[in-house]
Coordinates of C-alpha atoms and ligand atoms in Angstrom, one line a residue:
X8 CA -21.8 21.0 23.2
X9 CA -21.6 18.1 25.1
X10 CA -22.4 14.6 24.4
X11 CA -22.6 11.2 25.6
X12 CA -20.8 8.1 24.5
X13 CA -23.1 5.6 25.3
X14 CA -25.8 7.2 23.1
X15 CA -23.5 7.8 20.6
X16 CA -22.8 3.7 20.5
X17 CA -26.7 3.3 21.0
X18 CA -27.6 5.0 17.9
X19 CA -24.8 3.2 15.8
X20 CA -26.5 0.0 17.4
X21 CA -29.7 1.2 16.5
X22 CA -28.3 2.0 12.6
X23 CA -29.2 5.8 13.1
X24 CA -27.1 8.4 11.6
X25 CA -24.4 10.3 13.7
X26 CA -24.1 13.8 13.5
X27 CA -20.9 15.8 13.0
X28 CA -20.9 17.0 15.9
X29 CA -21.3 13.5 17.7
X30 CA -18.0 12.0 15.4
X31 CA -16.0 15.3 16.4
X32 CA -17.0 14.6 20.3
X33 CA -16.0 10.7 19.8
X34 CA -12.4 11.4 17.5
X35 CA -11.2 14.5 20.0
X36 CA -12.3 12.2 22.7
X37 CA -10.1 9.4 21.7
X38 CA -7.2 11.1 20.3
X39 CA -7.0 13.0 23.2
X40 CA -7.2 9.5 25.7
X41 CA -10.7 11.1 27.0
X42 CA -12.6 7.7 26.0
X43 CA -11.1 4.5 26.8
X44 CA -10.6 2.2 24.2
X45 CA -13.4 -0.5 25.0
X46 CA -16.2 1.9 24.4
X47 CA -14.8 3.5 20.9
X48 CA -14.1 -0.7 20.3
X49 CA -17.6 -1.1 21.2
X50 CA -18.5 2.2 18.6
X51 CA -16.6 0.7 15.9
X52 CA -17.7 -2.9 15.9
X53 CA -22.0 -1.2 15.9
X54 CA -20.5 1.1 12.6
X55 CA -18.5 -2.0 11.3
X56 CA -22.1 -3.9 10.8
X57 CA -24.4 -1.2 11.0
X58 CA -22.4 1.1 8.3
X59 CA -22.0 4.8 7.6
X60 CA -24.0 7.3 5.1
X61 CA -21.2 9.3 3.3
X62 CA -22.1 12.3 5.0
X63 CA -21.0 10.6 8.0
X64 CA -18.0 9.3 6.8
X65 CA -16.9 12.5 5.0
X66 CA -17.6 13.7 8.5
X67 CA -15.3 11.2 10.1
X68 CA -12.5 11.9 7.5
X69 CA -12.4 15.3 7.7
X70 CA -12.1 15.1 11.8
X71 CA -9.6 12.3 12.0
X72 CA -7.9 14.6 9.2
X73 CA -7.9 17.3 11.4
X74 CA -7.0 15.5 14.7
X75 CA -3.1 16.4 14.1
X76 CA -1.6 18.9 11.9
X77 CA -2.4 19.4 8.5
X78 CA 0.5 19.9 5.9
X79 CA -0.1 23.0 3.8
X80 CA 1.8 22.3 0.3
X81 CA 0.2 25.4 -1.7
X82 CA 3.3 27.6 -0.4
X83 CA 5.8 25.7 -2.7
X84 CA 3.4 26.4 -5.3
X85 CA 2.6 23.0 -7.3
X86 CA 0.0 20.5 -7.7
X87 CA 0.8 17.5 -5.3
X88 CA -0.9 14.4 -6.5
X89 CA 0.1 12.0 -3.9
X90 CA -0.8 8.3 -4.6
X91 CA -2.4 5.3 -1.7
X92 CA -2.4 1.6 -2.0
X93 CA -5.4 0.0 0.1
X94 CA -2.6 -2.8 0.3
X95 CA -1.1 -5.9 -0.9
X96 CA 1.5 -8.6 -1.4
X97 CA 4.9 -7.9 -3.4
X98 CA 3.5 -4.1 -4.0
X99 CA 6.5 -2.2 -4.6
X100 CA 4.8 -0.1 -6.6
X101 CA 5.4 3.5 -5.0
X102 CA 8.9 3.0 -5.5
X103 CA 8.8 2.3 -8.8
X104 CA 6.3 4.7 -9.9
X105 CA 7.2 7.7 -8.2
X106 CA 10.6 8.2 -9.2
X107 CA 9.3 7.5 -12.7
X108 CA 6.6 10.4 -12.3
X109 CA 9.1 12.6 -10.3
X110 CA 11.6 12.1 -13.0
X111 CA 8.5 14.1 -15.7
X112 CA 8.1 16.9 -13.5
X113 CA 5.5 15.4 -10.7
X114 CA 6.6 16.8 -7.6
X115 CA 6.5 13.9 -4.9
X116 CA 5.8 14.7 -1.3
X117 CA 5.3 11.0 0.1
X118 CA 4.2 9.9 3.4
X119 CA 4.3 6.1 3.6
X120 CA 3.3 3.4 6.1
X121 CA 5.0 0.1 7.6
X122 CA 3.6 -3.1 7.1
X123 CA 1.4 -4.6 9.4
X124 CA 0.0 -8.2 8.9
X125 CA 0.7 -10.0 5.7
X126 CA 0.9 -6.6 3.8
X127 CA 4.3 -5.1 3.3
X128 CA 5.0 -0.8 3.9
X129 CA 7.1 1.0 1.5
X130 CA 9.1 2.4 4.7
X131 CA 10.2 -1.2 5.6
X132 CA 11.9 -1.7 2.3
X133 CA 13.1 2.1 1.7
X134 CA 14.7 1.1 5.5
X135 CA 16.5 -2.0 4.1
X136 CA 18.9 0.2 2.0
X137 CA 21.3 0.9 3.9
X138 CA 21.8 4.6 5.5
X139 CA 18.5 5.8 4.1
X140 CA 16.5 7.9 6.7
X141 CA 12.9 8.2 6.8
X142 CA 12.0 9.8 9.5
X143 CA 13.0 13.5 9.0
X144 CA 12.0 16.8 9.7
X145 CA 9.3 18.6 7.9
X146 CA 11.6 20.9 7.1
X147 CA 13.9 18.6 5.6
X148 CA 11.1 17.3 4.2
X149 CA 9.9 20.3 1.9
X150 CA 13.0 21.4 1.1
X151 CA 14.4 17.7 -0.4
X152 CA 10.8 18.3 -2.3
X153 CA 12.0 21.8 -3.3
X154 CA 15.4 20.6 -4.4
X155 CA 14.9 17.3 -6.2
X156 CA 11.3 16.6 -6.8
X157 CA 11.0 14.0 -4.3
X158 CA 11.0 12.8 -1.0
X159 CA 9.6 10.0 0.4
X160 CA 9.3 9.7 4.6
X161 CA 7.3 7.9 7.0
X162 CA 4.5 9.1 8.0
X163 CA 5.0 11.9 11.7
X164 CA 3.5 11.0 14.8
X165 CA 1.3 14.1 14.3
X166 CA -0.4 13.2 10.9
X167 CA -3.6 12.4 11.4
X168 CA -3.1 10.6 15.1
X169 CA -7.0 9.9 15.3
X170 CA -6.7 7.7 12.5
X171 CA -3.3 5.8 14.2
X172 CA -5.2 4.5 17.2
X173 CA -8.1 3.9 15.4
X174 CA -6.7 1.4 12.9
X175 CA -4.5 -0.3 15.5
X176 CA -7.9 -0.7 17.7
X177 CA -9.5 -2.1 14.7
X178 CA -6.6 -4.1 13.7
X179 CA -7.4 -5.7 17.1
X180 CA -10.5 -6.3 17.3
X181 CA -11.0 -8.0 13.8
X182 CA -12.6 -4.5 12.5
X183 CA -10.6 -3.8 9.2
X184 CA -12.5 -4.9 6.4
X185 CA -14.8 -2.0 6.8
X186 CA -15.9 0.2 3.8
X187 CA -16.8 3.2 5.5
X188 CA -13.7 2.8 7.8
X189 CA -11.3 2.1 5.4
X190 CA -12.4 4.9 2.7
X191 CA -12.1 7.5 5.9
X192 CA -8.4 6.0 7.3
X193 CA -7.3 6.3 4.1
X194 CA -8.5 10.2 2.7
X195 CA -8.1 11.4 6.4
X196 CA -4.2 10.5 5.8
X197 CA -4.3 12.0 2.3
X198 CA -5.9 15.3 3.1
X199 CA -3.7 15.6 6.1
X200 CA -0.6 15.6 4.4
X201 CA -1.4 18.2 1.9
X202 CA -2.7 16.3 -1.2
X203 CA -4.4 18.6 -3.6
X204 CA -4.9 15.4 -5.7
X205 CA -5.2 12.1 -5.1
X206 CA -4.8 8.5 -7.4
X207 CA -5.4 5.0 -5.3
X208 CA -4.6 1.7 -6.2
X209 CA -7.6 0.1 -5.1
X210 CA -6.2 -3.7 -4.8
X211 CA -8.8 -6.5 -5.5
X212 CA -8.8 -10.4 -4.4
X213 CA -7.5 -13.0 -2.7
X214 CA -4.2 -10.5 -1.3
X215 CA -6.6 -7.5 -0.6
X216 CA -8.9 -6.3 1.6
X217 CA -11.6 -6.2 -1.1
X218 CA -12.1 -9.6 -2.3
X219 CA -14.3 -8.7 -5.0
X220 CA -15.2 -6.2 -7.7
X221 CA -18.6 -5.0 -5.9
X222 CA -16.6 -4.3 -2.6
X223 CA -14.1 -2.7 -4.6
X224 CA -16.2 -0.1 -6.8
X225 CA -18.2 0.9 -3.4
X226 CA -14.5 1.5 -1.4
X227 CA -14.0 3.5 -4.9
X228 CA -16.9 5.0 -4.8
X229 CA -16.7 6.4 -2.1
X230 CA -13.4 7.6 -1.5
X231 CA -14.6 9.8 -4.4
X232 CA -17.2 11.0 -2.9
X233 CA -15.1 12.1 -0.1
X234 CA -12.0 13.5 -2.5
X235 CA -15.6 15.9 -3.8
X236 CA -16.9 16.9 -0.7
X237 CA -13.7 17.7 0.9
X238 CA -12.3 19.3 -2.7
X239 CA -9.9 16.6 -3.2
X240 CA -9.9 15.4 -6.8
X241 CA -9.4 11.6 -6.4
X242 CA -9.2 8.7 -9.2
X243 CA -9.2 5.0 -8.3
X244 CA -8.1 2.5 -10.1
X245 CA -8.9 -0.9 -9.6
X246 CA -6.1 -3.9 -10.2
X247 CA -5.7 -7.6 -9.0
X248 CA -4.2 -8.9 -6.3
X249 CA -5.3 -12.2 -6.6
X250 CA -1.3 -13.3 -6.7
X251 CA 1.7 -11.5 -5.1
X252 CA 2.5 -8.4 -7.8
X253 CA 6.0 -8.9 -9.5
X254 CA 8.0 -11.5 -8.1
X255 CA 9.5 -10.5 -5.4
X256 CA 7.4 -10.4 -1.3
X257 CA 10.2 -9.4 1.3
X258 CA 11.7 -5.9 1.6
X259 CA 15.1 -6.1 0.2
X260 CA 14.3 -8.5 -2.3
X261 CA 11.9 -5.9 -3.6
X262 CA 13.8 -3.2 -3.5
X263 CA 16.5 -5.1 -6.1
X264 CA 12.8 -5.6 -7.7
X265 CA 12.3 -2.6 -8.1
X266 CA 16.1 -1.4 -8.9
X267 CA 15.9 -4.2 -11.9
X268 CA 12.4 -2.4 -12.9
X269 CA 14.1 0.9 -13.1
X270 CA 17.0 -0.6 -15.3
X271 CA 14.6 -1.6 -17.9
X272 CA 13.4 -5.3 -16.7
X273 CA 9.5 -4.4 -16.5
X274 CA 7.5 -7.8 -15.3
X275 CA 4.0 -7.3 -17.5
X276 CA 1.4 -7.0 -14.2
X277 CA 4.3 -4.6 -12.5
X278 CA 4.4 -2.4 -15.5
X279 CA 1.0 -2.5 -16.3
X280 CA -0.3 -1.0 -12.5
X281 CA 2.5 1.5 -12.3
X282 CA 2.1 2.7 -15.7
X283 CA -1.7 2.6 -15.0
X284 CA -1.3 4.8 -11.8
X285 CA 1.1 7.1 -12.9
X286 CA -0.4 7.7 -16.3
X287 CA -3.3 9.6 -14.1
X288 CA -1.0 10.9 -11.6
X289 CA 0.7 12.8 -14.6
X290 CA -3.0 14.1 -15.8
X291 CA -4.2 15.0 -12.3
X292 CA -0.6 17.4 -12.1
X293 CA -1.9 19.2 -15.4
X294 CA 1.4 17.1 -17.5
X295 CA -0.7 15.4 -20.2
X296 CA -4.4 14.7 -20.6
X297 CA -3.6 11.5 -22.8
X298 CA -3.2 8.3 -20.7
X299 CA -2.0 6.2 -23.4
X300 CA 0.7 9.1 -24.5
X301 CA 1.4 9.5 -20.9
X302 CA 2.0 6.0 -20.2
X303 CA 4.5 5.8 -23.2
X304 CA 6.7 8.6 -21.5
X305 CA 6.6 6.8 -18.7
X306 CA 7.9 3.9 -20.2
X307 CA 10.8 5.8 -21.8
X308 CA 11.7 7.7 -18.9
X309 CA 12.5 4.3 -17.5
X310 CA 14.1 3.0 -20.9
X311 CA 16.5 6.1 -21.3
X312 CA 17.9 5.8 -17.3
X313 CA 16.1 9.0 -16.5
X314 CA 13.7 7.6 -13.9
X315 CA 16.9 5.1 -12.5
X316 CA 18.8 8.6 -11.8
X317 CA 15.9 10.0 -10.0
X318 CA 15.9 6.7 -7.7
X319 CA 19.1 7.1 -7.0
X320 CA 19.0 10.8 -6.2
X321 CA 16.4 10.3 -3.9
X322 CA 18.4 7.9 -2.1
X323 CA 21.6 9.8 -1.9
X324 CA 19.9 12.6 -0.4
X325 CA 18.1 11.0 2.1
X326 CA 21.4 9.1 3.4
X327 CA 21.0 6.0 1.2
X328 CA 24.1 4.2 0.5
X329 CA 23.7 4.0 -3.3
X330 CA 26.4 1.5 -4.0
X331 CA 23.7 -1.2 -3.3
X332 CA 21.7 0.8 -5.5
X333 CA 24.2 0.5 -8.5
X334 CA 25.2 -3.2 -7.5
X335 CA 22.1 -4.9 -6.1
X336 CA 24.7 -7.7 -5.4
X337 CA 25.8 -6.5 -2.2
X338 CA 22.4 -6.8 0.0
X339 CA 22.6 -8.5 2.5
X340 CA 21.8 -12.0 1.8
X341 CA 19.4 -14.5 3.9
X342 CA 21.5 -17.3 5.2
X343 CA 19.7 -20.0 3.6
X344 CA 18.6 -20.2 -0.4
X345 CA 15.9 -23.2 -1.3
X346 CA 14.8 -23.4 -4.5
X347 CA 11.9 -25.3 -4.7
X348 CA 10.6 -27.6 -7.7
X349 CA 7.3 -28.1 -8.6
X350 CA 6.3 -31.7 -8.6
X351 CA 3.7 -30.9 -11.1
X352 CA 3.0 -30.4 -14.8
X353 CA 0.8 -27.9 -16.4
X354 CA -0.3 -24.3 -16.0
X355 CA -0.1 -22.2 -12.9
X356 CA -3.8 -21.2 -12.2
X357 CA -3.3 -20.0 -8.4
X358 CA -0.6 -18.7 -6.7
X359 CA -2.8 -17.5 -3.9
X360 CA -1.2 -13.5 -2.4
X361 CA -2.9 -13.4 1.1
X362 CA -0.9 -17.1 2.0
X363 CA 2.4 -15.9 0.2
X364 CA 2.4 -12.6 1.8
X365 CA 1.6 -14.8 5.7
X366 CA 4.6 -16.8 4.8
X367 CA 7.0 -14.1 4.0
X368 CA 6.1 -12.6 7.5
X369 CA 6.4 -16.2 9.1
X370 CA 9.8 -16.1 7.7
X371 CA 10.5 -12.3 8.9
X372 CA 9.8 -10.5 6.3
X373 CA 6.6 -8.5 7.7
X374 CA 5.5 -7.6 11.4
X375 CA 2.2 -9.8 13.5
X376 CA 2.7 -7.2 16.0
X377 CA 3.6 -3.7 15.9
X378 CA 6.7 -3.6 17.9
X379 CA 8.4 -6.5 16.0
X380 CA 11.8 -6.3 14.2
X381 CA 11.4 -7.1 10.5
X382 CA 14.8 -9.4 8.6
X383 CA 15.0 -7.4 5.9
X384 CA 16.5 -10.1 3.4
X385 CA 14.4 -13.1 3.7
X386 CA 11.1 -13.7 1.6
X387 CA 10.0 -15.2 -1.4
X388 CA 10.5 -14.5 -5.3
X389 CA 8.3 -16.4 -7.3
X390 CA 10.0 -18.0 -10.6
X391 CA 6.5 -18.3 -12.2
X392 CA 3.4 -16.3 -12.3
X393 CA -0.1 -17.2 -13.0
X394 CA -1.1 -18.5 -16.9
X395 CA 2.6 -19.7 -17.2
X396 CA 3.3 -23.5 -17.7
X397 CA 5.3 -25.2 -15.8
X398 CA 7.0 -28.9 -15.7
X399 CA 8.0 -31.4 -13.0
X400 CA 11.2 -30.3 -12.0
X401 CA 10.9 -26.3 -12.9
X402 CA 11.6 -23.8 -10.4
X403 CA 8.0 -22.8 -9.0
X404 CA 9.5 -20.1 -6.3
X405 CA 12.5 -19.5 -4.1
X406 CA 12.9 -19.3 -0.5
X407 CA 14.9 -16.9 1.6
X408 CA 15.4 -17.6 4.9
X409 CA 17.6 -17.4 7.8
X410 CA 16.0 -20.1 9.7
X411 CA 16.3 -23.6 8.0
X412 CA 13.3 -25.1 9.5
X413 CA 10.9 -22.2 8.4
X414 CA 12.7 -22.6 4.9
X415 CA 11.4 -26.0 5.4
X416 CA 7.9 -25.0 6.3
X417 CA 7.9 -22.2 3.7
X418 CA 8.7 -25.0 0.5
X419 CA 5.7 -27.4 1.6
X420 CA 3.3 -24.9 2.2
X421 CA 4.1 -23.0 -0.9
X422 CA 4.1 -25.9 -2.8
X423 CA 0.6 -27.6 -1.0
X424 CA -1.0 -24.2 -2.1
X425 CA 0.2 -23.0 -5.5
X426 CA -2.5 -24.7 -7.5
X427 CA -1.5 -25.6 -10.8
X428 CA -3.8 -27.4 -13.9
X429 CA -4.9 -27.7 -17.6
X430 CA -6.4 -24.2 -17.8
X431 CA -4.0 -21.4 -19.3
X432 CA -5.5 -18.2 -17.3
X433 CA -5.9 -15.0 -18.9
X434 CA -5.0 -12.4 -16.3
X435 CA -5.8 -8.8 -16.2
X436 CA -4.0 -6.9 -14.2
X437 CA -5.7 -3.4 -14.5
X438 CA -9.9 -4.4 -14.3
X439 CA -11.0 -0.5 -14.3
X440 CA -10.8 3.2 -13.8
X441 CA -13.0 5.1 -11.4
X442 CA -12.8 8.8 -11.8
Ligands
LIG18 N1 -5.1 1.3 4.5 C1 -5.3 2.3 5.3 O1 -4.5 3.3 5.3 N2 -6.3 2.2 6.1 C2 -7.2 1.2 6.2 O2 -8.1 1.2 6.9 C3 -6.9 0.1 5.3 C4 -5.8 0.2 4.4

């Protein structure tokens, strides 16, 4: 059938519903360089305010899903229950948490992203240990699965390609923050890398794309919705990232985050949103239907080593050098260390994610731009967190840097912004479970 793309952008204009055949016609074209990108820019801005039914964007999931190839996991004959974060600031959570569920018997087939923006990508930090490889074959790929329980990669070129040049287009044109749009960028990835299962961190606040719970439970909502229609059992849970997660934002610092986690030193926000996730992850895979049970195996798979070995397994055998694993000491180090004092007394009430997570990429730490190179050992690690009291002269943060003028920057900033008061906040960390 043919169709035509200006109708197609007047009926989004004119907040009409597409049909599947009309999203098919607009992905293919696009993927396949048949419509230039001012007319699907125009598209996406009419659906960005105008919206989507969830037919339609079950629609558009299922064809940006099947714009590349589609991984088949059934033949190794398991339940993959891969986990998504929609993104945040100091989130080193997949590589915390998967080891940990791998380690019980989860089999981990993982397709991660690089960061873009002020949000950090699992692939940057795997890529600051040194020697590990994440771009391999998908042969490699299974059998590392096959053998050890775990591999984590980048995402290929051909996973879901409709979905690539559609989030860099809306990436450019100030078109992110898009329910409809997100929910489908995010299944279409899942469900074309063979997820059977699927548990999302959906992040919430001032670091997040949803700045608030009623955003939130509709991006939930309807990622489940999807996960139904397209057979995909999906969970979302819903934490805060009002304030950088952990301590650490830069990608070796949290990769020595992370190695401390796995050692036993479990920050209370950290633990509680990896145990969260993983507790479901291990109920989705058929390994316990008690979450509280589950999340106390969890905790001692990290306590007796077991989920540590796992870590360093996956390393070794994708190239990793795991000496830095076994003596965080020898990462490479930025140039320049600043600790910075606060010049206040009382209790931290803000310590705002979004501006923490802009200056680690000022420093280096993240990419503005798709083609930039990332310094793998500058950032931040925060010395307090949010509810903790602090006096003139404590360490608020520290800065990494191998520039001293942007050190310079990075300590004024951070201090001007970090809001700190008589009010002792309570902070949750996990606000609620949408299954
Ligand atoms: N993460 C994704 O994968 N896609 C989005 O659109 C937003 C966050």
């Amino acid at each position: 059938m043919f169709f035509n793309i200006l109708e197609i952008i007047q009926k989004k204009q004119n907040k009409e519903e597409l049909s599947k055949e009309e999203i098919e016609f607009f992905i293919n074209g696009y993927t396949n360089d048949l419509i230039p990108d001012y007319q699907i820019s125009a598209l996406v801005m009419a659906i960005f305010i105008n919206g989507m039914s969830e037919r339609e964007t079950t629609d558009l999931t299922i064809a940006m899903a099947n714009s590349g190839k589609v991984l088949d996991l059934s033949t190794l004959g398991e339940i993959f229950v891969d986990k998504h974060s929609t993104g945040g600031v100091g989130d080193k959570v997949s590589l915390i948490l998967l080891p940990i569920v791998a380690s019980l018997g989860v089999p981990v087939a993982k397709m991660s992203g690089r960061g873009l923006g002020f949000t950090g990508g699992t692939v940057d930090k795997l890529q600051s240990i040194p020697g590990y490889i994440t771009d391999i074959t998908m042969d490699d790929f299974l059998s590392n699965v096959k053998k050890l329980g775990i591999s984590i990669i980048s995402q290929t070129h051909d996973l879901a390609p409709a979905d690539k040049k559609l989030y860099a287009l809306r990436d450019s044109i100030s078109c992110v923050e898009s329910i409809p749009l997100i929910a489908s960028s995010i299944m279409s990835k899942k469900i074309a890398s063979g997820a059977q299962k699927i548990v999302i961190d959906v992040t919430v606040g001032n670091g997040a794309f949803m700045k608030n719970m009623d955003e939130a439970r509709k991006l939930a909502k309807m990622m489940i919705e999807i996960g139904k229609l397209a057979n995909r059992e999906t969970v979302c849970i819903l934490t805060n990232m009002d304030e950088p997660l952990g301590y650490a934002v830069g990608n070796n610092l949290e990769v020595k985050e992370a190695i401390s986690f796995l050692n036993g030193n479990m920050p209370d926000d950290l633990a509680d949103v990896v145990f969260s996730l993983g507790a479901y992850m291990l109920k989705l895979s058929g390994k316990g239907q008690d979450i509280e049970e589950n999340k106390n195996l969890m905790r001692e798979a990290v306590l007796s080593g077991k989920a540590y070995k796992k870590f360093e397994e996956l390393v070794k055998n994708q190239g990793g050098d795991i000496s830095y694993i076994q003596n965080p000491e020898k990462f490479e180090k930025a140039k320049f260390v600043k600790r910075v004092e606060s010049t206040y007394e009382g209790y931290v009430e803000e310590i705002p994610a979004e501006e923490f997570g802009k200056l680690a990429s000022f420093l280096g730490a993240g990419r503005m731009k798709k083609e930039d190179d990332i310094d793998f050992s500058v950032g931040i690690v925060l010395n307090k967190k949010v509810g903790e009291y602090v006096k003139k002269g404590d360490t608020l943060f520290t800065v990494f840097a191998n520039d001293e003028e942007k050190a310079g920057f990075v300590e004024n900033k951070g201090l001007e912004i970090i809001k700190i008061g008589d009010v002792k906040k309570d902070v949750k960390y996990v606000y609620e479970v949408i299954e």
